[in-house]
Short mmCIF file of C-alpha atoms in Angstrom, two decimals:
data_model
loop_
_atom_site.label_atom_id
_atom_site.label_comp_id
_atom_site.label_asym_id
_atom_site.label_seq_id
_atom_site.Cartn_x
_atom_site.Cartn_y
_atom_site.Cartn_z
CA UNK A 190 125.09 -148.93 208.48
CA UNK A 191 127.79 -149.90 206.32
CA UNK A 192 128.63 -148.20 202.93
CA UNK A 193 127.52 -151.28 201.40
CA UNK A 194 124.02 -151.40 202.83
CA UNK A 195 123.60 -147.77 202.38
CA UNK A 196 124.90 -148.45 198.33
CA UNK A 197 122.11 -150.83 198.15
CA UNK A 198 119.28 -148.44 199.37
CA UNK A 199 120.41 -146.07 197.29
CA UNK A 200 120.26 -148.31 194.28
CA UNK A 201 116.35 -149.71 195.34
CA UNK A 202 115.66 -146.20 195.91
CA UNK A 203 116.79 -145.07 192.44
CA UNK A 204 114.58 -148.25 190.73
CA UNK A 205 111.23 -147.30 192.08
CA UNK A 206 112.09 -143.54 191.15
CA UNK A 207 112.33 -145.13 187.61
CA UNK A 208 109.23 -147.54 187.50
CA UNK A 209 106.67 -144.72 185.72
CA UNK A 210 109.11 -145.74 182.62
CA UNK A 211 110.72 -148.35 183.49
CA UNK A 212 108.01 -150.90 185.44
CA UNK A 213 109.79 -154.52 184.94
CA UNK A 214 107.12 -157.12 185.60
CA UNK A 215 108.94 -157.66 189.48
CA UNK A 216 107.46 -154.48 190.00
CA UNK A 217 104.28 -154.72 188.88
CA UNK A 218 103.26 -157.83 190.12
CA UNK A 219 103.09 -156.94 194.04
CA UNK A 220 100.11 -154.76 192.74
CA UNK A 221 97.70 -157.22 192.67
CA UNK A 222 98.37 -158.71 196.03
CA UNK A 223 96.95 -156.01 198.35
CA UNK A 224 96.18 -157.11 202.20
CA UNK A 225 93.09 -155.06 202.16
CA UNK A 226 91.93 -157.09 199.13
CA UNK A 227 89.11 -159.74 199.59
CA UNK A 228 89.34 -162.73 197.10
CA UNK A 229 85.92 -163.86 197.08
CA UNK A 230 84.38 -160.27 196.69
CA UNK A 231 83.55 -159.98 193.04
CA UNK A 232 85.58 -157.11 191.88
CA UNK A 233 82.55 -154.42 191.07
CA UNK A 234 82.59 -150.93 191.67
CA UNK A 235 78.85 -151.52 194.08
CA UNK A 236 76.80 -154.26 195.31
CA UNK A 237 74.60 -154.14 192.21
CA UNK A 238 76.85 -153.86 189.55
CA UNK A 239 76.78 -157.22 187.64
CA UNK A 240 80.31 -159.01 186.70
CA UNK A 241 80.58 -160.18 183.36
CA UNK A 242 82.17 -163.49 182.57
CA UNK A 243 82.90 -164.24 178.54
CA UNK A 244 83.12 -167.62 178.86
CA UNK A 245 83.67 -170.55 175.65
CA UNK A 246 84.41 -174.26 175.99
CA UNK A 247 87.18 -176.36 173.92
CA UNK A 248 86.82 -179.56 173.00
CA UNK A 249 90.06 -181.76 173.28
CA UNK A 250 88.84 -185.62 173.66
CA UNK A 251 85.51 -187.44 174.23
CA UNK A 252 86.03 -191.10 175.80
CA UNK A 253 82.52 -192.82 175.45
CA UNK A 254 81.53 -196.25 177.82
CA UNK A 255 79.29 -198.08 175.93
CA UNK A 256 78.69 -200.09 178.77
CA UNK A 257 78.30 -196.93 181.40
CA UNK A 258 76.76 -194.34 179.12
CA UNK A 259 78.98 -191.84 180.50
CA UNK A 260 81.29 -189.86 178.88
CA UNK A 261 84.20 -188.57 179.57
CA UNK A 262 84.78 -185.18 178.40
CA UNK A 263 88.21 -183.25 177.77
CA UNK A 264 88.89 -179.90 176.90
CA UNK A 265 89.40 -176.27 178.08
CA UNK A 266 87.34 -173.50 179.19
CA UNK A 267 88.23 -169.81 178.17
CA UNK A 268 86.79 -167.46 180.56
CA UNK A 269 87.36 -163.72 180.31
CA UNK A 270 86.60 -160.60 182.70
CA UNK A 271 87.52 -157.07 184.12
CA UNK A 272 89.48 -156.51 187.32
CA UNK A 273 90.19 -153.34 187.99
CA UNK A 274 91.49 -154.24 191.31
CA UNK A 275 94.99 -156.03 189.16
CA UNK A 276 95.30 -153.24 187.16
CA UNK A 277 97.94 -151.06 186.85
CA UNK A 278 99.41 -147.88 184.77
CA UNK A 279 103.37 -146.55 183.21
CA UNK A 280 105.73 -148.58 182.41
CA UNK A 281 106.59 -151.16 179.62
CA UNK A 282 104.53 -154.21 181.14
CA UNK A 283 100.91 -154.78 178.89
CA UNK A 284 100.37 -158.81 180.69
CA UNK A 285 101.99 -160.89 183.45
CA UNK A 286 100.94 -164.71 185.03
CA UNK A 287 99.16 -164.46 188.16
CA UNK A 288 97.97 -168.00 189.86
CA UNK A 289 94.41 -168.18 190.19
CA UNK A 290 94.41 -168.49 193.66
CA UNK A 291 95.83 -164.85 194.23
CA UNK A 292 92.80 -163.29 192.16
CA UNK A 293 89.14 -163.58 191.84
CA UNK A 294 87.65 -166.03 189.81
CA UNK A 295 84.39 -167.14 188.84
CA UNK A 296 82.80 -170.41 191.08
CA UNK A 297 81.98 -172.29 188.16
CA UNK A 298 80.81 -175.84 188.34
CA UNK A 299 79.68 -178.87 185.83
CA UNK A 300 76.63 -179.36 187.80
CA UNK A 301 75.71 -182.91 186.87
CA UNK A 302 79.45 -184.15 186.50
CA UNK A 303 80.21 -187.58 187.62
CA UNK A 304 80.64 -187.84 190.69
CA UNK A 305 79.93 -185.07 191.60
CA UNK A 306 82.71 -184.31 194.32
CA UNK A 307 85.26 -185.19 191.89
CA UNK A 308 88.15 -182.61 190.60
CA UNK A 309 87.65 -181.73 187.09
CA UNK A 310 89.47 -178.12 186.72
CA UNK A 311 93.31 -177.63 186.56
CA UNK A 312 94.36 -174.99 187.52
CA UNK A 313 96.57 -172.98 185.57
CA UNK A 314 98.18 -169.53 185.77
CA UNK A 315 95.48 -166.91 184.37
CA UNK A 316 96.91 -163.44 182.65
CA UNK A 317 96.54 -160.28 183.45
CA UNK A 318 96.74 -157.48 181.19
CA UNK A 319 97.48 -153.59 182.35
CA UNK A 320 93.51 -152.72 182.43
CA UNK A 321 92.67 -155.53 184.45
CA UNK A 322 91.31 -157.82 181.76
CA UNK A 323 91.81 -161.25 183.15
CA UNK A 324 92.14 -164.25 180.87
CA UNK A 325 91.90 -167.64 182.23
CA UNK A 326 92.03 -170.96 180.34
CA UNK A 327 92.31 -174.45 182.62
CA UNK A 328 92.29 -177.54 181.55
CA UNK A 329 89.22 -179.67 182.45
CA UNK A 330 88.18 -183.57 182.37
CA UNK A 331 84.58 -184.03 183.73
CA UNK A 332 82.28 -187.57 183.20
CA UNK A 333 78.81 -187.27 182.64
CA UNK A 334 75.60 -189.50 181.38
CA UNK A 335 74.86 -189.83 178.08
CA UNK A 336 71.63 -190.75 176.25
CA UNK A 337 71.91 -193.12 173.22
CA UNK A 338 69.40 -193.74 170.48
CA UNK A 339 70.27 -196.87 168.37
CA UNK A 340 67.41 -198.00 165.30
CA UNK A 341 68.18 -199.88 162.27
CA UNK A 342 68.70 -197.42 160.24
CA UNK A 343 70.56 -194.62 162.87
CA UNK A 344 72.82 -194.42 165.91
CA UNK A 345 73.25 -191.85 168.23
CA UNK A 346 74.65 -190.45 171.47
CA UNK A 347 73.71 -187.60 173.26
CA UNK A 348 75.48 -186.19 176.26
CA UNK A 349 74.54 -183.08 178.04
CA UNK A 350 76.15 -181.17 180.80
CA UNK A 351 75.22 -177.97 182.70
CA UNK A 352 78.06 -175.18 183.51
CA UNK A 353 77.48 -172.53 185.71
CA UNK A 354 78.18 -170.12 188.63
CA UNK A 355 77.86 -172.15 192.37
CA UNK A 356 76.80 -169.15 194.24
CA UNK A 357 76.28 -166.11 192.16
CA UNK A 358 73.25 -165.67 190.89
CA UNK A 359 72.20 -163.56 187.50
CA UNK A 360 72.02 -160.01 189.28
CA UNK A 361 75.63 -161.12 190.48
CA UNK A 362 77.27 -162.66 188.05
CA UNK A 363 76.31 -162.43 183.90
CA UNK A 364 77.51 -165.63 181.56
CA UNK A 365 77.98 -164.36 178.32
CA UNK A 366 78.83 -166.77 175.27
CA UNK A 367 81.58 -166.07 172.95
CA UNK A 368 80.14 -168.97 170.35
CA UNK A 369 76.52 -171.08 170.48
CA UNK A 370 79.12 -174.28 169.70
CA UNK A 371 81.56 -175.79 171.67
CA UNK A 372 85.05 -175.60 168.90
CA UNK A 373 86.37 -178.81 168.16
CA UNK A 374 88.97 -177.57 166.25
CA UNK A 375 91.51 -179.17 168.60
CA UNK A 376 89.48 -182.68 168.69
CA UNK A 377 91.70 -185.67 168.90
CA UNK A 378 90.37 -188.63 166.99
CA UNK A 379 89.50 -191.93 169.33
CA UNK A 380 88.83 -194.44 166.58
CA UNK A 381 85.69 -195.77 167.59
CA UNK A 382 82.77 -192.51 167.96
CA UNK A 383 83.25 -189.24 166.03
CA UNK A 384 80.97 -185.51 167.04
CA UNK A 385 78.64 -185.07 164.83
CA UNK A 386 77.61 -181.44 166.14
CA UNK A 387 77.67 -179.49 169.43
CA UNK A 388 75.91 -176.60 170.99
CA UNK A 389 75.93 -174.41 173.97
CA UNK A 390 73.13 -171.96 175.07
CA UNK A 391 72.42 -169.69 177.96
CA UNK A 392 69.55 -170.70 181.03
CA UNK A 393 68.45 -169.26 183.90
CA UNK A 394 66.22 -171.40 186.95
CA UNK A 395 64.60 -171.39 190.51
CA UNK A 396 66.29 -173.94 192.40
CA UNK A 397 64.48 -174.89 195.77
CA UNK A 398 67.02 -173.52 198.21
CA UNK A 399 66.74 -169.71 197.25
CA UNK A 400 64.45 -167.26 195.44
CA UNK A 401 67.11 -165.50 192.93
CA UNK A 402 67.37 -167.07 189.53
CA UNK A 403 70.66 -168.59 188.61
CA UNK A 404 72.19 -168.69 185.36
CA UNK A 405 73.99 -171.49 183.64
CA UNK A 406 75.42 -172.43 180.20
CA UNK A 407 73.83 -176.09 178.85
CA UNK A 408 76.39 -177.84 176.44
CA UNK A 409 75.48 -180.98 174.37
CA UNK A 410 77.74 -182.92 172.59
CA UNK A 411 76.20 -185.81 170.21
CA UNK A 412 78.27 -188.75 168.49
CA UNK A 413 77.76 -190.52 166.04
CA UNK A 414 80.10 -193.90 165.04
CA UNK A 415 82.48 -193.21 162.87
CA UNK A 416 83.18 -194.95 159.73
CA UNK A 417 85.55 -197.16 159.28
#
């Protein structure tokens, strides 16, 4: 072994020995990708424990197609949960970024999007904190059917959507709303229509396929003509 190789090994060992007090992001990340972890298994201490997913929805744009009575909704989700398997201790690194495909994440779907097979989430890095908290805020865009109620005095469009886990029942995953409305703080004016109101509500129901109850978030956006 050459003198140069020995020197490099000593530097590496010294770096690992000091990692308790000077952990950098590169040293923290490898612990998040243990080969013994199964990405589809919920990060809970025992199988009877629910994983809690705090959920928020933000709306940026609504494109209502009057001829088809459909609306394309654009915005982002705000999802947060705890995963003890990606936590770490020591050092000065408080958080890092991770590809969501490398950690467990909730298998959410908009049940009534058009078409049902359409891609609707743009994967973005998740922020992982040292205590195992995961913050995932992916941009989303999906199309849903709307109902228009037009009278001589009023013209309103209601666009409902249903967001929930595709495979986890209420005993396995709990969706917890951050708010009972959709945030429109970043809403972009699209001219013809404006958002009059929004709502979010948590609901549970049975499906023909399964015995268990499944939870979902029922969302609704009501549009009205924008005054010129």
